[in-house]
Short mmCIF file of C-alpha atoms in Angstrom, two decimals:
data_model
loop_
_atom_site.label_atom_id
_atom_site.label_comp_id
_atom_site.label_asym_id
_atom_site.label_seq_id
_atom_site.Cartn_x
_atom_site.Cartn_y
_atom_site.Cartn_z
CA UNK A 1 115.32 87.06 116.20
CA UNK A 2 115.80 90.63 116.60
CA UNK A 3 114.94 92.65 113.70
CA UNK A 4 115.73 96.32 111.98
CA UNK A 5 114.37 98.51 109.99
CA UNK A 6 115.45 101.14 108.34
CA UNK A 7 115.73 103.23 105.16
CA UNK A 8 117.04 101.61 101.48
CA UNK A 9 120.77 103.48 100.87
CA UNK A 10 122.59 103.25 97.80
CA UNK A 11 124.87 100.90 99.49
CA UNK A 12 121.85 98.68 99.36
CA UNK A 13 121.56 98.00 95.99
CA UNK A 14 122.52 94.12 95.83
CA UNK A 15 120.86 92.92 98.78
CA UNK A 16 117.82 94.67 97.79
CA UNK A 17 118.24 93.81 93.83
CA UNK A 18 117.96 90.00 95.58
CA UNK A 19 114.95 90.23 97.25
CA UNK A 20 113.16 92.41 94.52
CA UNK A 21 114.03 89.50 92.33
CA UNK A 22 112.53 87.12 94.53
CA UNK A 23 109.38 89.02 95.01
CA UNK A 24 109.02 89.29 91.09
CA UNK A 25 109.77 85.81 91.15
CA UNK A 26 106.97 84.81 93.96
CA UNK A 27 104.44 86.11 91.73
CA UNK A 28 105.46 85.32 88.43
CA UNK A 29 106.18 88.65 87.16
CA UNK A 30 108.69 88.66 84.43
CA UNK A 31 111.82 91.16 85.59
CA UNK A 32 114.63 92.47 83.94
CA UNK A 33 117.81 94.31 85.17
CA UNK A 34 116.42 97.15 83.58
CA UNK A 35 113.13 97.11 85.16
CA UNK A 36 115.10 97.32 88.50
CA UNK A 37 117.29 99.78 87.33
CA UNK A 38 114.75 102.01 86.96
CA UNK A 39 112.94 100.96 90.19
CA UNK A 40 116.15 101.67 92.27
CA UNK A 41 116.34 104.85 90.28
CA UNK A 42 112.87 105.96 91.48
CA UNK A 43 113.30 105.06 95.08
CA UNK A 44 116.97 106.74 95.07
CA UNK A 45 115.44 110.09 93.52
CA UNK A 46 114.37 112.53 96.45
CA UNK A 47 111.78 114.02 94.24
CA UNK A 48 109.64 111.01 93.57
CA UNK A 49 107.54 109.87 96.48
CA UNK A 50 108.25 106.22 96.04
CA UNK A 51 110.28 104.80 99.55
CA UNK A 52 111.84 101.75 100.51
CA UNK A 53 112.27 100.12 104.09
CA UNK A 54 114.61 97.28 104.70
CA UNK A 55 114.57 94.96 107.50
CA UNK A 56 117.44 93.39 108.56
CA UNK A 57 118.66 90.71 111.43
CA UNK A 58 121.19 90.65 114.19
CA UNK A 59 123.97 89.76 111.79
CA UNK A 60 123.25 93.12 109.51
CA UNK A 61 121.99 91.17 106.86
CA UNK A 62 119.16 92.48 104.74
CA UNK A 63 116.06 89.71 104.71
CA UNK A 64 113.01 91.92 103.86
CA UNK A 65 111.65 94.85 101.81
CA UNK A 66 108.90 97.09 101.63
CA UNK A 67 107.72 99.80 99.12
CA UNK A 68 105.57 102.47 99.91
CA UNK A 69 104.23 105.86 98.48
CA UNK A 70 101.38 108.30 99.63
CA UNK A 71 98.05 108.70 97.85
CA UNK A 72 95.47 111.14 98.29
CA UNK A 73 91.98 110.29 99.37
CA UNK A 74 89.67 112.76 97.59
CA UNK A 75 86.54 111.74 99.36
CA UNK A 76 88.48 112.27 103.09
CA UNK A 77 90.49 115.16 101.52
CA UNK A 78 93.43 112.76 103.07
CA UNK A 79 96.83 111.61 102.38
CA UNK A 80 97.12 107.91 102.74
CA UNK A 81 99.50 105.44 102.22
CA UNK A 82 99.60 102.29 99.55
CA UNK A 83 101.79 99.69 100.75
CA UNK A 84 103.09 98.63 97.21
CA UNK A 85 105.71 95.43 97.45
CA UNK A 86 106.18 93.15 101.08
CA UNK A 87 108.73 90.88 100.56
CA UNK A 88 110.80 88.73 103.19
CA UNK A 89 113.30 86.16 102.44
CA UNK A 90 111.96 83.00 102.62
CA UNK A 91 114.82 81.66 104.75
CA UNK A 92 113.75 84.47 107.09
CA UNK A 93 109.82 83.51 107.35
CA UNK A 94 108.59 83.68 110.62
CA UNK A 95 110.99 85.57 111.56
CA UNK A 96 108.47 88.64 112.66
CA UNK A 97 110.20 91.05 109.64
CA UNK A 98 106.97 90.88 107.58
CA UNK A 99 105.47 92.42 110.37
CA UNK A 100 108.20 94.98 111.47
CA UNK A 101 108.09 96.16 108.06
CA UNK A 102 104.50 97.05 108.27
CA UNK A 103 104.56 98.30 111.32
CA UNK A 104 107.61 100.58 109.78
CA UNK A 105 105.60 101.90 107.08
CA UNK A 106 102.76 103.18 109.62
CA UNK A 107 105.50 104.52 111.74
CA UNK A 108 106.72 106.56 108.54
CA UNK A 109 103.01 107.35 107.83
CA UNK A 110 101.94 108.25 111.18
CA UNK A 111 104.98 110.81 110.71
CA UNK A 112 104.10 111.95 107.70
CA UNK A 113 100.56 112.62 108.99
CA UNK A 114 99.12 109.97 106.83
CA UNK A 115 95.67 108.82 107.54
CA UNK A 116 96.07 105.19 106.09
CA UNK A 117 97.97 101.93 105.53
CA UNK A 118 96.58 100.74 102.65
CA UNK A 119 97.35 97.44 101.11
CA UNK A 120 96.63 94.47 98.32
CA UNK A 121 97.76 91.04 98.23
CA UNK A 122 97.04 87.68 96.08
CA UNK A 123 93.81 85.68 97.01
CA UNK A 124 95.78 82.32 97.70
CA UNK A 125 99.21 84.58 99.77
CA UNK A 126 97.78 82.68 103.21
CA UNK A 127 100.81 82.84 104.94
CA UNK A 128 101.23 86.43 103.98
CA UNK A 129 97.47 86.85 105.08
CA UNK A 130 97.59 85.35 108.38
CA UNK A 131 100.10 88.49 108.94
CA UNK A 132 97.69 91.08 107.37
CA UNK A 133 94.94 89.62 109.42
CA UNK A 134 96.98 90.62 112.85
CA UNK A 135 97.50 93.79 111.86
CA UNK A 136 95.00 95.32 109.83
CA UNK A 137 91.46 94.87 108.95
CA UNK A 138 90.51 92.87 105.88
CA UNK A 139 88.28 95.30 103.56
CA UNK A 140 85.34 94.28 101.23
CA UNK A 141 86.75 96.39 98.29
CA UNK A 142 87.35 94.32 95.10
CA UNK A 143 89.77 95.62 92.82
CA UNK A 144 90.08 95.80 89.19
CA UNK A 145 92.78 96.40 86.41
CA UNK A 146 92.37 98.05 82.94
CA UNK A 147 94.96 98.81 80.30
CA UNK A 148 94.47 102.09 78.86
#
């Protein structure tokens, strides 16, 4: 299957409200239409540094998303990159757009003059994983939440 990627448009909205529904859904995250109101909002506003890729197949249909937003490394004195959301239909698994994605988001990083790809995903996401592990190297940071 040959696969595109390119930037999230306005046009995009309802493909993209689709698949952002499914990724909430994937992890059991609770989602409103608000929530992704103000999600699109933030990746439509050219003065927040919060992006969107979409890939899409031969037919021009939309079957993967990807957000992504620069952070700084203080210790590196670096700009990085945290891969926030992956998400590929799962009609479309297999498909290679999981990894085109990726692979989209260091070609906007390497760009951008990024230094980094950085990403998190659940313990038990193995298929997702057995991507990851082609691409990227598994670190041995754990990570922690707190409410403030």
């Amino acid at each position: 299957m040959s696969i595109t990627i390119r930037p999230l448009t306005a046009e995009d909205r309802s493909a993209w409200d689709a698949l952002f529904q499914g990724y909430a859904a994937f992890y059991k995250v609770e989602q409103t239409a608000e929530m992704r109101d103000i999600v699109f909002g933030w990746l439509m506003d050219e003065t927040r540094e919060s992006y969107c890729l979409l890939a899409s197949d031969e037919d021009g249909t939309v079957i993967g998303l990807t957000h992504f937003r620069p952070f700084v490394s203080h210790l590196r004195a670096l700009t990085n990159c945290f891969l926030d959301d992956l998400f590929v239909d799962p009609k479309a698994r297999g498909s290679g757009a999981a990894e085109a994605l990726i692979k989209g988001v260091a070609d906007v990083a390497r760009a951008r003059g990024w230094d980094t790809v950085r990403w998190i995903t659940a313990d038990d996401n193995y298929r997702g994983r057995g991507v990851y592990d082609k691409l990227a190297t598994r670190t041995m940071w754990i990570t922690y939440d707190m409410k403030p």
